[in-house]
Each structure stands twice: as structure tokens, then as C-alpha cells.
């Protein structure tokens, strides 16, 4: 296994990944983050042993594995910074929520030792102080190799995820973005929009509706408390799929509106019944 690991972005995911690694096998972790406070916290908590705000410091550390755990729009700049300072056999992977064109761009810059990854685990919280050591246990991790991916690097990254208790699945990078555009990015967009809608209704009714949400509203919108920069990057980098998904959602909502407005009782019951049945199919 990797003995010298660098994590770029020591926030919630970078921190959780580091704790998971260190609890499985002995390794030295070096953190890079643009925020010095994140580095100080990560060091105090034991997520990293050393760290720097300067990516170039990695040339002295000589990592065997580099993990990118920053918002996805920063990946390209970081990859360009890494390309000339890493030992040739260093494996590079990421925890980012969008793959598709990003994976191919990373390969262009970093070469065959880049392995795209996305753990299907998380929360709405950010920052290393909220890290969870067991976050990945029993959860899926999607790896997105291409025809260029070095098989040895892929095998090492797969073994690493399995060692920390994750179930690995392979997926084409573009298929990944269709799937997670629908099941993860759309619900986040809807949750952010629902809060916005409540704000509009508050203005319209002149009643502070934010005083009244119960369990259902809170459950439904929990993910609207997620980090805005992270989600801005995800929406922009998976733009086509999220736009398709939003269009589908709008047409479903329009249909529901129509059935209510026209009091089409049978069809409305059928719409709700089908939705309920399909929801019950999800484990
Ligand atoms: P976070 O905000 O907790 O941590 C991100 C860290 O990256 C911060 O410490 C920030 O200072 C640092 N950073 C930002 N730009 C940087 C740069 N250019 N160079 C170095 N450091 C930089 O966010 P997070 O929740 O840990 O998310 C990190 C990644 O994990 C994202 O790509 C996200 O899509 C992915 N992801 C998140 C979740 C989740 O539930 N939070 C789940 C799956 C995947």
C-alpha cells in the first residue's frame, strides 16, 4: 500500500479520507490547502502530519499517491501545478463529484497514472473538523478508468478503497455524470430551489414562512445547507446533464400542477400512486 500520501484540499472529504487511510495502514500524510486555517486544524486533529499552502512543497515530500479533494473547478489548475513536480510513477486520484470531460482533461495533463474516483458518501457539512473516519465503510466508490488508464495504478486505487471498506464499481466517466446528474445533482438543485421558493412565498405572503418548517421540509432540504462553491462547481461542470434533469423535473412538476388545477382526481391519484411505488423500490 501507499506509504507517502498527499491530499490536496484538507476539508471534509480530504480529512475523512485521510482518517480512513491512517486507520487501515501506516502512512505519512502531507496536506496542501489554500486555507492555512484548514491546514492548522487538519494537523491538530491528526488528519495530516505536515502541510503547506504551496503545492510545490510536494516535490520534497515525493508522494506515492496524490488525492485531489478540492472543488472540481480547481482540478485543472492543480493538475498543471503537479505535472512537473511529482515522481514519474506517482498515482493521482480524486474524490470529485463530476467525472466526464474532467477525467480526460486530467489524463491529458497528468498522463496514464490518473485514476478518476467518486465516493458515494458525504454530508452537507464541510471542513476538516466535520470529518468522519468511517464515512466510506460499506459505501460505494465509483472509479472511472479510460482506455488510457494504467492498469497497475487502477488496481492500487481499487485495493485502497476496498481496504477502507468501500465497494468499488467501475463506470464510464460520461455515464457517471448522467447517473449522478439525475440522482445527486438534481436533488441538490431542487433543494436549493425549494428554499428560494420559500423566500419568494415569504415575500408574497408577508409571513415569515421560515418559522414554520416541520420534519418533512427539514428532511427534504437538509442538503441545501451544502457548500455553495462546491455545488456551483458541480452544476457548471455537469451542465448538460443537470439541465436535462431540471427540464424533466419541470415537466413532471407542470403535469402535477395541471392535475391539481383541473382537479383530475383519478389521474392525480395515479400520479401519486406511481411515485410512491417507485420510491418504495429504492433500498
Ligand atoms: P470542503 O469545502 O470541506 O473542502 C475543500 C477544501 O479544499 C477546503 O479546505 C478548501 O480550502 C480547499 N481548497 C479549495 N480550493 C483549493 C485549491 N485551489 N488548492 C488547494 N486547496 C483548495 O469540501 P468537501 O466536501 O471536502 O468536497 C471536496 C470534494 O469532494 C469536491 O470535489 C466534492 O465534489 C467532492 N465530494 C464531496 C462530497 C460531500 O458530501 N461533501 C461527497 C462526494 C464528493
PDB file of C-alpha atoms and ligand atoms in Angstrom:
ATOM      1  CA  UNK A   1       0.000   0.000   0.000  1.00  0.00           C
ATOM      2  CA  UNK A   2       0.980   3.685  -0.324  1.00  0.00           C
ATOM      3  CA  UNK A   3       3.277   4.897   2.440  1.00  0.00           C
ATOM      4  CA  UNK A   4       3.503   8.574   1.460  1.00  0.00           C
ATOM      5  CA  UNK A   5       0.183  10.192   0.606  1.00  0.00           C
ATOM      6  CA  UNK A   6      -0.536  13.817  -0.317  1.00  0.00           C
ATOM      7  CA  UNK A   7      -4.042  15.252  -0.024  1.00  0.00           C
ATOM      8  CA  UNK A   8      -4.820  18.472  -1.866  1.00  0.00           C
ATOM      9  CA  UNK A   9      -7.785  20.100  -0.132  1.00  0.00           C
ATOM     10  CA  UNK A  10      -7.932  19.086   3.525  1.00  0.00           C
ATOM     11  CA  UNK A  11     -11.632  19.756   4.051  1.00  0.00           C
ATOM     12  CA  UNK A  12     -14.445  17.357   4.921  1.00  0.00           C
ATOM     13  CA  UNK A  13     -13.709  14.746   2.238  1.00  0.00           C
ATOM     14  CA  UNK A  14      -9.896  15.079   2.292  1.00  0.00           C
ATOM     15  CA  UNK A  15      -9.933  14.794   6.095  1.00  0.00           C
ATOM     16  CA  UNK A  16     -12.336  11.827   6.129  1.00  0.00           C
ATOM     17  CA  UNK A  17     -10.238  10.043   3.509  1.00  0.00           C
ATOM     18  CA  UNK A  18      -7.038  10.648   5.453  1.00  0.00           C
ATOM     19  CA  UNK A  19      -8.506   9.300   8.710  1.00  0.00           C
ATOM     20  CA  UNK A  20      -9.846   6.247   6.862  1.00  0.00           C
ATOM     21  CA  UNK A  21      -6.414   5.576   5.317  1.00  0.00           C
ATOM     22  CA  UNK A  22      -4.482   6.040   8.552  1.00  0.00           C
ATOM     23  CA  UNK A  23      -6.813   3.724  10.430  1.00  0.00           C
ATOM     24  CA  UNK A  24      -6.094   0.955   7.887  1.00  0.00           C
ATOM     25  CA  UNK A  25      -2.354   1.071   7.374  1.00  0.00           C
ATOM     26  CA  UNK A  26       0.621   3.149   8.477  1.00  0.00           C
ATOM     27  CA  UNK A  27       1.243   6.076   6.163  1.00  0.00           C
ATOM     28  CA  UNK A  28       2.519   9.630   6.254  1.00  0.00           C
ATOM     29  CA  UNK A  29       0.041  12.243   5.038  1.00  0.00           C
ATOM     30  CA  UNK A  30       1.044  15.660   3.691  1.00  0.00           C
ATOM     31  CA  UNK A  31      -1.763  18.202   3.174  1.00  0.00           C
ATOM     32  CA  UNK A  32      -1.946  21.072   0.705  1.00  0.00           C
ATOM     33  CA  UNK A  33      -4.683  23.687   1.071  1.00  0.00           C
ATOM     34  CA  UNK A  34      -5.063  27.348   0.094  1.00  0.00           C
ATOM     35  CA  UNK A  35      -6.522  27.975   3.544  1.00  0.00           C
ATOM     36  CA  UNK A  36      -3.845  27.985   6.298  1.00  0.00           C
ATOM     37  CA  UNK A  37      -6.530  27.548   8.986  1.00  0.00           C
ATOM     38  CA  UNK A  38      -7.683  24.302   7.355  1.00  0.00           C
ATOM     39  CA  UNK A  39      -4.073  23.061   7.465  1.00  0.00           C
ATOM     40  CA  UNK A  40      -3.667  24.014  11.136  1.00  0.00           C
ATOM     41  CA  UNK A  41      -6.927  22.259  12.047  1.00  0.00           C
ATOM     42  CA  UNK A  42      -6.027  19.190   9.995  1.00  0.00           C
ATOM     43  CA  UNK A  43      -2.661  18.945  11.746  1.00  0.00           C
ATOM     44  CA  UNK A  44      -4.163  19.432  15.222  1.00  0.00           C
ATOM     45  CA  UNK A  45      -6.740  16.700  14.530  1.00  0.00           C
ATOM     46  CA  UNK A  46      -4.121  14.292  13.128  1.00  0.00           C
ATOM     47  CA  UNK A  47      -5.542  14.272   9.582  1.00  0.00           C
ATOM     48  CA  UNK A  48      -2.102  15.316   8.287  1.00  0.00           C
ATOM     49  CA  UNK A  49       1.388  15.245   9.738  1.00  0.00           C
ATOM     50  CA  UNK A  50       2.696  18.186   7.700  1.00  0.00           C
ATOM     51  CA  UNK A  51       1.161  20.642   5.298  1.00  0.00           C
ATOM     52  CA  UNK A  52       1.636  23.679   3.123  1.00  0.00           C
ATOM     53  CA  UNK A  53      -0.333  26.281   1.175  1.00  0.00           C
ATOM     54  CA  UNK A  54       2.232  25.825  -1.589  1.00  0.00           C
ATOM     55  CA  UNK A  55       1.709  22.904  -3.975  1.00  0.00           C
ATOM     56  CA  UNK A  56       5.384  22.941  -4.967  1.00  0.00           C
ATOM     57  CA  UNK A  57       6.322  21.698  -1.482  1.00  0.00           C
ATOM     58  CA  UNK A  58       5.157  18.283  -2.708  1.00  0.00           C
ATOM     59  CA  UNK A  59       8.336  17.960  -4.767  1.00  0.00           C
ATOM     60  CA  UNK A  60      10.271  17.461  -1.476  1.00  0.00           C
ATOM     61  CA  UNK A  61       7.666  15.129   0.027  1.00  0.00           C
ATOM     62  CA  UNK A  62       7.780  12.796  -3.010  1.00  0.00           C
ATOM     63  CA  UNK A  63       4.316  11.209  -2.554  1.00  0.00           C
ATOM     64  CA  UNK A  64       3.415   7.781  -3.927  1.00  0.00           C
ATOM     65  CA  UNK A  65      -0.239   8.820  -4.079  1.00  0.00           C
ATOM     66  CA  UNK A  66      -1.853  12.255  -4.547  1.00  0.00           C
ATOM     67  CA  UNK A  67      -5.568  12.684  -3.809  1.00  0.00           C
ATOM     68  CA  UNK A  68      -7.452  15.742  -5.070  1.00  0.00           C
ATOM     69  CA  UNK A  69     -10.234  16.755  -2.660  1.00  0.00           C
ATOM     70  CA  UNK A  70     -10.958  20.349  -3.678  1.00  0.00           C
ATOM     71  CA  UNK A  71     -13.998  21.764  -5.564  1.00  0.00           C
ATOM     72  CA  UNK A  72     -13.994  20.260  -9.080  1.00  0.00           C
ATOM     73  CA  UNK A  73     -13.300  23.501 -10.974  1.00  0.00           C
ATOM     74  CA  UNK A  74      -9.889  23.772  -9.274  1.00  0.00           C
ATOM     75  CA  UNK A  75      -8.702  20.365 -10.567  1.00  0.00           C
ATOM     76  CA  UNK A  76      -7.230  21.539 -13.864  1.00  0.00           C
ATOM     77  CA  UNK A  77      -5.110  24.290 -12.273  1.00  0.00           C
ATOM     78  CA  UNK A  78      -3.891  21.908  -9.563  1.00  0.00           C
ATOM     79  CA  UNK A  79      -3.038  19.221 -12.162  1.00  0.00           C
ATOM     80  CA  UNK A  80      -0.951  21.749 -14.132  1.00  0.00           C
ATOM     81  CA  UNK A  81       0.870  22.630 -10.908  1.00  0.00           C
ATOM     82  CA  UNK A  82       1.503  18.958 -10.112  1.00  0.00           C
ATOM     83  CA  UNK A  83       2.606  17.744 -13.529  1.00  0.00           C
ATOM     84  CA  UNK A  84       6.298  18.698 -13.310  1.00  0.00           C
ATOM     85  CA  UNK A  85       6.907  18.139  -9.611  1.00  0.00           C
ATOM     86  CA  UNK A  86       5.785  14.548  -8.999  1.00  0.00           C
ATOM     87  CA  UNK A  87       7.986  11.464  -9.292  1.00  0.00           C
ATOM     88  CA  UNK A  88       7.077   9.650 -12.569  1.00  0.00           C
ATOM     89  CA  UNK A  89       5.256   6.670 -11.003  1.00  0.00           C
ATOM     90  CA  UNK A  90       3.097   8.709  -8.606  1.00  0.00           C
ATOM     91  CA  UNK A  91      -0.555   7.638  -8.734  1.00  0.00           C
ATOM     92  CA  UNK A  92      -3.059  10.511  -8.779  1.00  0.00           C
ATOM     93  CA  UNK A  93      -6.742  10.146  -7.970  1.00  0.00           C
ATOM     94  CA  UNK A  94      -9.615  12.388  -6.903  1.00  0.00           C
ATOM     95  CA  UNK A  95     -12.806  12.443  -4.816  1.00  0.00           C
ATOM     96  CA  UNK A  96     -14.698  14.860  -7.090  1.00  0.00           C
ATOM     97  CA  UNK A  97     -18.422  14.608  -7.818  1.00  0.00           C
ATOM     98  CA  UNK A  98     -18.097  15.189 -11.595  1.00  0.00           C
ATOM     99  CA  UNK A  99     -16.059  12.946 -13.912  1.00  0.00           C
ATOM    100  CA  UNK A 100     -16.774  13.087 -17.730  1.00  0.00           C
ATOM    101  CA  UNK A 101     -14.578  15.600 -19.525  1.00  0.00           C
ATOM    102  CA  UNK A 102     -12.654  16.343 -16.313  1.00  0.00           C
ATOM    103  CA  UNK A 103     -11.202  12.810 -16.311  1.00  0.00           C
ATOM    104  CA  UNK A 104      -9.997  13.145 -19.926  1.00  0.00           C
ATOM    105  CA  UNK A 105      -8.544  16.607 -19.213  1.00  0.00           C
ATOM    106  CA  UNK A 106      -6.701  15.271 -16.152  1.00  0.00           C
ATOM    107  CA  UNK A 107      -5.307  12.433 -18.265  1.00  0.00           C
ATOM    108  CA  UNK A 108      -4.076  14.901 -20.871  1.00  0.00           C
ATOM    109  CA  UNK A 109      -2.222  16.863 -18.182  1.00  0.00           C
ATOM    110  CA  UNK A 110      -1.100  14.103 -15.799  1.00  0.00           C
ATOM    111  CA  UNK A 111      -0.957  11.027 -18.031  1.00  0.00           C
ATOM    112  CA  UNK A 112      -1.945   7.400 -17.530  1.00  0.00           C
ATOM    113  CA  UNK A 113      -1.420   7.328 -13.745  1.00  0.00           C
ATOM    114  CA  UNK A 114      -4.520   9.416 -13.128  1.00  0.00           C
ATOM    115  CA  UNK A 115      -7.482   7.345 -11.879  1.00  0.00           C
ATOM    116  CA  UNK A 116     -10.836   9.156 -11.585  1.00  0.00           C
ATOM    117  CA  UNK A 117     -12.820   8.372  -8.426  1.00  0.00           C
ATOM    118  CA  UNK A 118     -16.028   9.421  -6.678  1.00  0.00           C
ATOM    119  CA  UNK A 119     -17.018   8.033  -3.281  1.00  0.00           C
ATOM    120  CA  UNK A 120     -20.807   7.938  -2.950  1.00  0.00           C
ATOM    121  CA  UNK A 121     -20.726   9.126   0.628  1.00  0.00           C
ATOM    122  CA  UNK A 122     -20.940  12.523   2.231  1.00  0.00           C
ATOM    123  CA  UNK A 123     -22.931  15.051   4.194  1.00  0.00           C
ATOM    124  CA  UNK A 124     -23.997  18.673   3.834  1.00  0.00           C
ATOM    125  CA  UNK A 125     -21.174  19.680   6.204  1.00  0.00           C
ATOM    126  CA  UNK A 126     -17.790  20.925   5.066  1.00  0.00           C
ATOM    127  CA  UNK A 127     -14.396  21.464   6.701  1.00  0.00           C
ATOM    128  CA  UNK A 128     -11.899  19.020   8.199  1.00  0.00           C
ATOM    129  CA  UNK A 129     -13.434  19.491  11.674  1.00  0.00           C
ATOM    130  CA  UNK A 130     -16.518  17.626  10.461  1.00  0.00           C
ATOM    131  CA  UNK A 131     -14.562  14.679   9.013  1.00  0.00           C
ATOM    132  CA  UNK A 132     -15.885  11.170   9.633  1.00  0.00           C
ATOM    133  CA  UNK A 133     -13.370   8.290   9.820  1.00  0.00           C
ATOM    134  CA  UNK A 134     -15.925   5.622   8.852  1.00  0.00           C
ATOM    135  CA  UNK A 135     -17.588   7.705   6.142  1.00  0.00           C
ATOM    136  CA  UNK A 136     -16.701   5.280   3.338  1.00  0.00           C
ATOM    137  CA  UNK A 137     -17.368   1.976   5.147  1.00  0.00           C
ATOM    138  CA  UNK A 138     -19.995  -0.050   3.291  1.00  0.00           C
ATOM    139  CA  UNK A 139     -20.487   2.767   0.745  1.00  0.00           C
ATOM    140  CA  UNK A 140     -19.938   2.604  -2.994  1.00  0.00           C
ATOM    141  CA  UNK A 141     -16.972   4.220  -4.707  1.00  0.00           C
ATOM    142  CA  UNK A 142     -17.150   4.738  -8.449  1.00  0.00           C
ATOM    143  CA  UNK A 143     -13.858   4.523 -10.360  1.00  0.00           C
ATOM    144  CA  UNK A 144     -13.891   5.801 -13.944  1.00  0.00           C
ATOM    145  CA  UNK A 145     -10.914   4.303 -15.846  1.00  0.00           C
ATOM    146  CA  UNK A 146     -10.499   5.021 -19.563  1.00  0.00           C
ATOM    147  CA  UNK A 147      -8.642   3.038 -22.237  1.00  0.00           C
ATOM    148  CA  UNK A 148      -5.516   5.005 -21.266  1.00  0.00           C
ATOM    149  CA  UNK A 149      -5.580   4.363 -17.519  1.00  0.00           C
ATOM    150  CA  UNK A 150      -2.557   2.448 -16.266  1.00  0.00           C
ATOM    151  CA  UNK A 151      -3.879  -0.942 -15.033  1.00  0.00           C
ATOM    152  CA  UNK A 152      -1.412  -1.140 -12.133  1.00  0.00           C
ATOM    153  CA  UNK A 153      -2.423   2.340 -10.898  1.00  0.00           C
ATOM    154  CA  UNK A 154      -6.099   1.375 -11.227  1.00  0.00           C
ATOM    155  CA  UNK A 155      -5.584  -1.861  -9.286  1.00  0.00           C
ATOM    156  CA  UNK A 156      -3.778   0.011  -6.482  1.00  0.00           C
ATOM    157  CA  UNK A 157      -6.545   2.612  -6.165  1.00  0.00           C
ATOM    158  CA  UNK A 158      -9.203  -0.129  -6.199  1.00  0.00           C
ATOM    159  CA  UNK A 159      -7.371  -2.063  -3.460  1.00  0.00           C
ATOM    160  CA  UNK A 160      -7.053   1.089  -1.381  1.00  0.00           C
ATOM    161  CA  UNK A 161     -10.813   1.778  -1.465  1.00  0.00           C
ATOM    162  CA  UNK A 162     -11.585  -1.854  -0.649  1.00  0.00           C
ATOM    163  CA  UNK A 163      -9.125  -1.740   2.274  1.00  0.00           C
ATOM    164  CA  UNK A 164     -11.043   1.188   3.777  1.00  0.00           C
ATOM    165  CA  UNK A 165     -14.287  -0.754   3.472  1.00  0.00           C
ATOM    166  CA  UNK A 166     -15.768   0.693   0.288  1.00  0.00           C
ATOM    167  CA  UNK A 167     -17.440  -1.282  -2.512  1.00  0.00           C
ATOM    168  CA  UNK A 168     -15.796  -0.394  -5.817  1.00  0.00           C
ATOM    169  CA  UNK A 169     -17.715  -0.126  -9.104  1.00  0.00           C
ATOM    170  CA  UNK A 170     -16.337   0.874 -12.491  1.00  0.00           C
ATOM    171  CA  UNK A 171     -18.190   3.255 -14.766  1.00  0.00           C
ATOM    172  CA  UNK A 172     -17.533   5.175 -17.947  1.00  0.00           C
ATOM    173  CA  UNK A 173     -16.743   8.836 -16.984  1.00  0.00           C
ATOM    174  CA  UNK A 174     -19.593  10.261 -19.094  1.00  0.00           C
ATOM    175  CA  UNK A 175     -22.114   7.640 -17.894  1.00  0.00           C
ATOM    176  CA  UNK A 176     -21.150   8.599 -14.347  1.00  0.00           C
ATOM    177  CA  UNK A 177     -22.240  12.192 -14.988  1.00  0.00           C
ATOM    178  CA  UNK A 178     -25.598  11.124 -16.465  1.00  0.00           C
ATOM    179  CA  UNK A 179     -26.309   8.895 -13.449  1.00  0.00           C
ATOM    180  CA  UNK A 180     -25.202  11.298 -10.716  1.00  0.00           C
ATOM    181  CA  UNK A 181     -26.663  14.279 -12.579  1.00  0.00           C
ATOM    182  CA  UNK A 182     -30.027  12.560 -12.029  1.00  0.00           C
ATOM    183  CA  UNK A 183     -29.717  11.003  -8.554  1.00  0.00           C
ATOM    184  CA  UNK A 184     -27.472  13.509  -6.786  1.00  0.00           C
ATOM    185  CA  UNK A 185     -27.103  16.799  -8.653  1.00  0.00           C
ATOM    186  CA  UNK A 186     -30.833  17.204  -9.454  1.00  0.00           C
ATOM    187  CA  UNK A 187     -31.984  16.706  -5.831  1.00  0.00           C
ATOM    188  CA  UNK A 188     -29.431  19.268  -4.679  1.00  0.00           C
ATOM    189  CA  UNK A 189     -30.657  21.748  -7.316  1.00  0.00           C
ATOM    190  CA  UNK A 190     -34.274  21.115  -6.231  1.00  0.00           C
ATOM    191  CA  UNK A 191     -33.410  21.556  -2.539  1.00  0.00           C
ATOM    192  CA  UNK A 192     -31.640  24.895  -3.189  1.00  0.00           C
ATOM    193  CA  UNK A 193     -34.599  25.994  -5.359  1.00  0.00           C
ATOM    194  CA  UNK A 194     -37.159  24.957  -2.726  1.00  0.00           C
ATOM    195  CA  UNK A 195     -35.529  27.232  -0.159  1.00  0.00           C
ATOM    196  CA  UNK A 196     -35.535  30.005  -2.761  1.00  0.00           C
ATOM    197  CA  UNK A 197     -39.237  29.351  -3.401  1.00  0.00           C
ATOM    198  CA  UNK A 198     -39.991  29.628   0.330  1.00  0.00           C
ATOM    199  CA  UNK A 199     -38.226  33.001   0.320  1.00  0.00           C
ATOM    200  CA  UNK A 200     -40.383  34.172  -2.620  1.00  0.00           C
ATOM    201  CA  UNK A 201     -43.539  32.955  -0.864  1.00  0.00           C
ATOM    202  CA  UNK A 202     -42.430  34.717   2.325  1.00  0.00           C
ATOM    203  CA  UNK A 203     -42.209  37.991   0.381  1.00  0.00           C
ATOM    204  CA  UNK A 204     -45.514  37.366  -1.374  1.00  0.00           C
ATOM    205  CA  UNK A 205     -47.490  36.496   1.767  1.00  0.00           C
ATOM    206  CA  UNK A 206     -45.631  38.798   4.135  1.00  0.00           C
ATOM    207  CA  UNK A 207     -45.470  35.896   6.610  1.00  0.00           C
ATOM    208  CA  UNK A 208     -42.043  34.601   7.685  1.00  0.00           C
ATOM    209  CA  UNK A 209     -42.563  31.033   6.462  1.00  0.00           C
ATOM    210  CA  UNK A 210     -39.077  30.031   7.692  1.00  0.00           C
ATOM    211  CA  UNK A 211     -40.562  29.992  11.228  1.00  0.00           C
ATOM    212  CA  UNK A 212     -42.800  27.017  10.419  1.00  0.00           C
ATOM    213  CA  UNK A 213     -40.982  24.096   8.667  1.00  0.00           C
ATOM    214  CA  UNK A 214     -41.618  20.678  10.187  1.00  0.00           C
ATOM    215  CA  UNK A 215     -39.793  17.358   9.788  1.00  0.00           C
ATOM    216  CA  UNK A 216     -40.723  16.803   6.140  1.00  0.00           C
ATOM    217  CA  UNK A 217     -39.434  20.164   4.976  1.00  0.00           C
ATOM    218  CA  UNK A 218     -36.269  19.819   7.065  1.00  0.00           C
ATOM    219  CA  UNK A 219     -35.533  16.289   5.749  1.00  0.00           C
ATOM    220  CA  UNK A 220     -36.185  17.350   2.191  1.00  0.00           C
ATOM    221  CA  UNK A 221     -33.961  20.454   2.294  1.00  0.00           C
ATOM    222  CA  UNK A 222     -31.102  19.240   4.512  1.00  0.00           C
ATOM    223  CA  UNK A 223     -28.770  19.175   1.509  1.00  0.00           C
ATOM    224  CA  UNK A 224     -29.483  22.845   0.696  1.00  0.00           C
ATOM    225  CA  UNK A 225     -27.118  23.579   3.617  1.00  0.00           C
ATOM    226  CA  UNK A 226     -24.217  22.211   1.490  1.00  0.00           C
ATOM    227  CA  UNK A 227     -21.257  24.326   0.465  1.00  0.00           C
ATOM    228  CA  UNK A 228     -22.220  26.824  -2.313  1.00  0.00           C
ATOM    229  CA  UNK A 229     -18.790  26.853  -4.010  1.00  0.00           C
ATOM    230  CA  UNK A 230     -18.683  23.051  -4.223  1.00  0.00           C
ATOM    231  CA  UNK A 231     -22.185  22.945  -5.747  1.00  0.00           C
ATOM    232  CA  UNK A 232     -21.599  25.879  -8.096  1.00  0.00           C
ATOM    233  CA  UNK A 233     -18.646  23.924  -9.497  1.00  0.00           C
ATOM    234  CA  UNK A 234     -20.637  20.673  -9.801  1.00  0.00           C
ATOM    235  CA  UNK A 235     -23.574  22.357 -11.601  1.00  0.00           C
ATOM    236  CA  UNK A 236     -21.260  24.143 -14.058  1.00  0.00           C
ATOM    237  CA  UNK A 237     -19.054  21.114 -14.772  1.00  0.00           C
ATOM    238  CA  UNK A 238     -22.033  18.781 -15.291  1.00  0.00           C
ATOM    239  CA  UNK A 239     -24.038  21.472 -17.056  1.00  0.00           C
ATOM    240  CA  UNK A 240     -25.672  19.444 -19.859  1.00  0.00           C
ATOM    241  CA  UNK A 241     -26.848  16.596 -17.655  1.00  0.00           C
ATOM    242  CA  UNK A 242     -28.134  18.860 -14.904  1.00  0.00           C
ATOM    243  CA  UNK A 243     -30.034  20.977 -17.457  1.00  0.00           C
ATOM    244  CA  UNK A 244     -31.648  17.827 -18.902  1.00  0.00           C
ATOM    245  CA  UNK A 245     -32.558  16.642 -15.417  1.00  0.00           C
ATOM    246  CA  UNK A 246     -34.010  20.060 -14.446  1.00  0.00           C
ATOM    247  CA  UNK A 247     -36.096  20.082 -17.665  1.00  0.00           C
ATOM    248  CA  UNK A 248     -37.509  16.635 -16.800  1.00  0.00           C
ATOM    249  CA  UNK A 249     -38.298  17.800 -13.299  1.00  0.00           C
ATOM    250  CA  UNK A 250     -40.046  20.929 -14.597  1.00  0.00           C
ATOM    251  CA  UNK A 251     -42.221  18.843 -16.917  1.00  0.00           C
ATOM    252  CA  UNK A 252     -43.152  16.483 -14.035  1.00  0.00           C
ATOM    253  CA  UNK A 253     -43.984  19.448 -11.827  1.00  0.00           C
ATOM    254  CA  UNK A 254     -46.043  21.053 -14.624  1.00  0.00           C
ATOM    255  CA  UNK A 255     -48.005  17.830 -15.015  1.00  0.00           C
ATOM    256  CA  UNK A 256     -48.664  17.684 -11.277  1.00  0.00           C
ATOM    257  CA  UNK A 257     -49.767  21.344 -11.343  1.00  0.00           C
ATOM    258  CA  UNK A 258     -52.126  20.651 -14.220  1.00  0.00           C
ATOM    259  CA  UNK A 259     -53.710  17.645 -12.487  1.00  0.00           C
ATOM    260  CA  UNK A 260     -54.293  19.690  -9.327  1.00  0.00           C
ATOM    261  CA  UNK A 261     -55.538  22.813 -11.162  1.00  0.00           C
ATOM    262  CA  UNK A 262     -58.004  20.802 -13.277  1.00  0.00           C
ATOM    263  CA  UNK A 263     -58.994  18.555 -10.369  1.00  0.00           C
ATOM    264  CA  UNK A 264     -58.377  15.404 -12.416  1.00  0.00           C
ATOM    265  CA  UNK A 265     -58.863  13.192  -9.367  1.00  0.00           C
ATOM    266  CA  UNK A 266     -58.193   9.785 -10.955  1.00  0.00           C
ATOM    267  CA  UNK A 267     -55.058  10.873 -12.782  1.00  0.00           C
ATOM    268  CA  UNK A 268     -53.759  12.758  -9.763  1.00  0.00           C
ATOM    269  CA  UNK A 269     -54.239   9.652  -7.601  1.00  0.00           C
ATOM    270  CA  UNK A 270     -52.448   7.571 -10.249  1.00  0.00           C
ATOM    271  CA  UNK A 271     -49.524  10.066 -10.411  1.00  0.00           C
ATOM    272  CA  UNK A 272     -49.095   9.944  -6.624  1.00  0.00           C
ATOM    273  CA  UNK A 273     -49.531   6.150  -6.505  1.00  0.00           C
ATOM    274  CA  UNK A 274     -46.850   5.584  -9.159  1.00  0.00           C
ATOM    275  CA  UNK A 275     -44.442   7.942  -7.432  1.00  0.00           C
ATOM    276  CA  UNK A 276     -44.993   6.215  -4.116  1.00  0.00           C
ATOM    277  CA  UNK A 277     -44.492   2.745  -5.637  1.00  0.00           C
ATOM    278  CA  UNK A 278     -41.280   3.807  -7.356  1.00  0.00           C
ATOM    279  CA  UNK A 279     -39.984   5.414  -4.178  1.00  0.00           C
ATOM    280  CA  UNK A 280     -40.615   2.156  -2.294  1.00  0.00           C
ATOM    281  CA  UNK A 281     -38.427   0.306  -4.817  1.00  0.00           C
ATOM    282  CA  UNK A 282     -35.355   2.241  -3.619  1.00  0.00           C
ATOM    283  CA  UNK A 283     -33.495   0.327  -0.930  1.00  0.00           C
TER     284      UNK A 283
HETATM  285  P1  LIG B   1     -14.657  21.225   1.765  1.00  0.00           P
HETATM  286  O1  LIG B   1     -15.094  22.636   1.483  1.00  0.00           O
HETATM  287  O2  LIG B   1     -14.936  20.661   3.097  1.00  0.00           O
HETATM  288  O3  LIG B   1     -13.086  21.097   1.481  1.00  0.00           O
HETATM  289  C1  LIG B   1     -12.462  21.604   0.352  1.00  0.00           C
HETATM  290  C2  LIG B   1     -11.075  22.118   0.756  1.00  0.00           C
HETATM  291  O4  LIG B   1     -10.367  22.467  -0.446  1.00  0.00           O
HETATM  292  C3  LIG B   1     -11.107  23.380   1.632  1.00  0.00           C
HETATM  293  O5  LIG B   1     -10.301  23.182   2.764  1.00  0.00           O
HETATM  294  C4  LIG B   1     -10.537  24.466   0.724  1.00  0.00           C
HETATM  295  O6  LIG B   1      -9.809  25.463   1.422  1.00  0.00           O
HETATM  296  C5  LIG B   1      -9.627  23.667  -0.207  1.00  0.00           C
HETATM  297  N1  LIG B   1      -9.348  24.280  -1.497  1.00  0.00           N
HETATM  298  C6  LIG B   1     -10.205  24.954  -2.317  1.00  0.00           C
HETATM  299  N2  LIG B   1      -9.562  25.325  -3.444  1.00  0.00           N
HETATM  300  C7  LIG B   1      -8.275  24.871  -3.341  1.00  0.00           C
HETATM  301  C8  LIG B   1      -7.129  24.923  -4.192  1.00  0.00           C
HETATM  302  N3  LIG B   1      -7.185  25.521  -5.368  1.00  0.00           N
HETATM  303  N4  LIG B   1      -5.976  24.353  -3.753  1.00  0.00           N
HETATM  304  C9  LIG B   1      -5.919  23.741  -2.539  1.00  0.00           C
HETATM  305  N5  LIG B   1      -6.966  23.669  -1.697  1.00  0.00           N
HETATM  306  C10 LIG B   1      -8.131  24.219  -2.097  1.00  0.00           C
HETATM  307  O7  LIG B   1     -15.319  20.345   0.576  1.00  0.00           O
HETATM  308  P2  LIG B   1     -15.570  18.778   0.557  1.00  0.00           P
HETATM  309  O8  LIG B   1     -16.962  18.499   0.981  1.00  0.00           O
HETATM  310  O9  LIG B   1     -14.438  18.115   1.262  1.00  0.00           O
HETATM  311  O10 LIG B   1     -15.517  18.459  -1.020  1.00  0.00           O
HETATM  312  C11 LIG B   1     -14.294  18.193  -1.667  1.00  0.00           C
HETATM  313  C12 LIG B   1     -14.520  17.407  -2.967  1.00  0.00           C
HETATM  314  O11 LIG B   1     -15.212  16.190  -2.667  1.00  0.00           O
HETATM  315  C13 LIG B   1     -15.348  18.132  -4.022  1.00  0.00           C
HETATM  316  O12 LIG B   1     -14.770  17.939  -5.286  1.00  0.00           O
HETATM  317  C14 LIG B   1     -16.705  17.432  -3.975  1.00  0.00           C
HETATM  318  O13 LIG B   1     -17.343  17.444  -5.246  1.00  0.00           O
HETATM  319  C15 LIG B   1     -16.311  16.027  -3.548  1.00  0.00           C
HETATM  320  N6  LIG B   1     -17.354  15.281  -2.839  1.00  0.00           N
HETATM  321  C16 LIG B   1     -17.973  15.835  -1.758  1.00  0.00           C
HETATM  322  C17 LIG B   1     -18.942  15.115  -1.073  1.00  0.00           C
HETATM  323  C18 LIG B   1     -19.619  15.692   0.140  1.00  0.00           C
HETATM  324  O14 LIG B   1     -20.621  15.145   0.594  1.00  0.00           O
HETATM  325  N7  LIG B   1     -19.118  16.780   0.709  1.00  0.00           N
HETATM  326  C19 LIG B   1     -19.273  13.814  -1.499  1.00  0.00           C
HETATM  327  C20 LIG B   1     -18.612  13.252  -2.611  1.00  0.00           C
HETATM  328  C21 LIG B   1     -17.650  14.003  -3.266  1.00  0.00           C
END
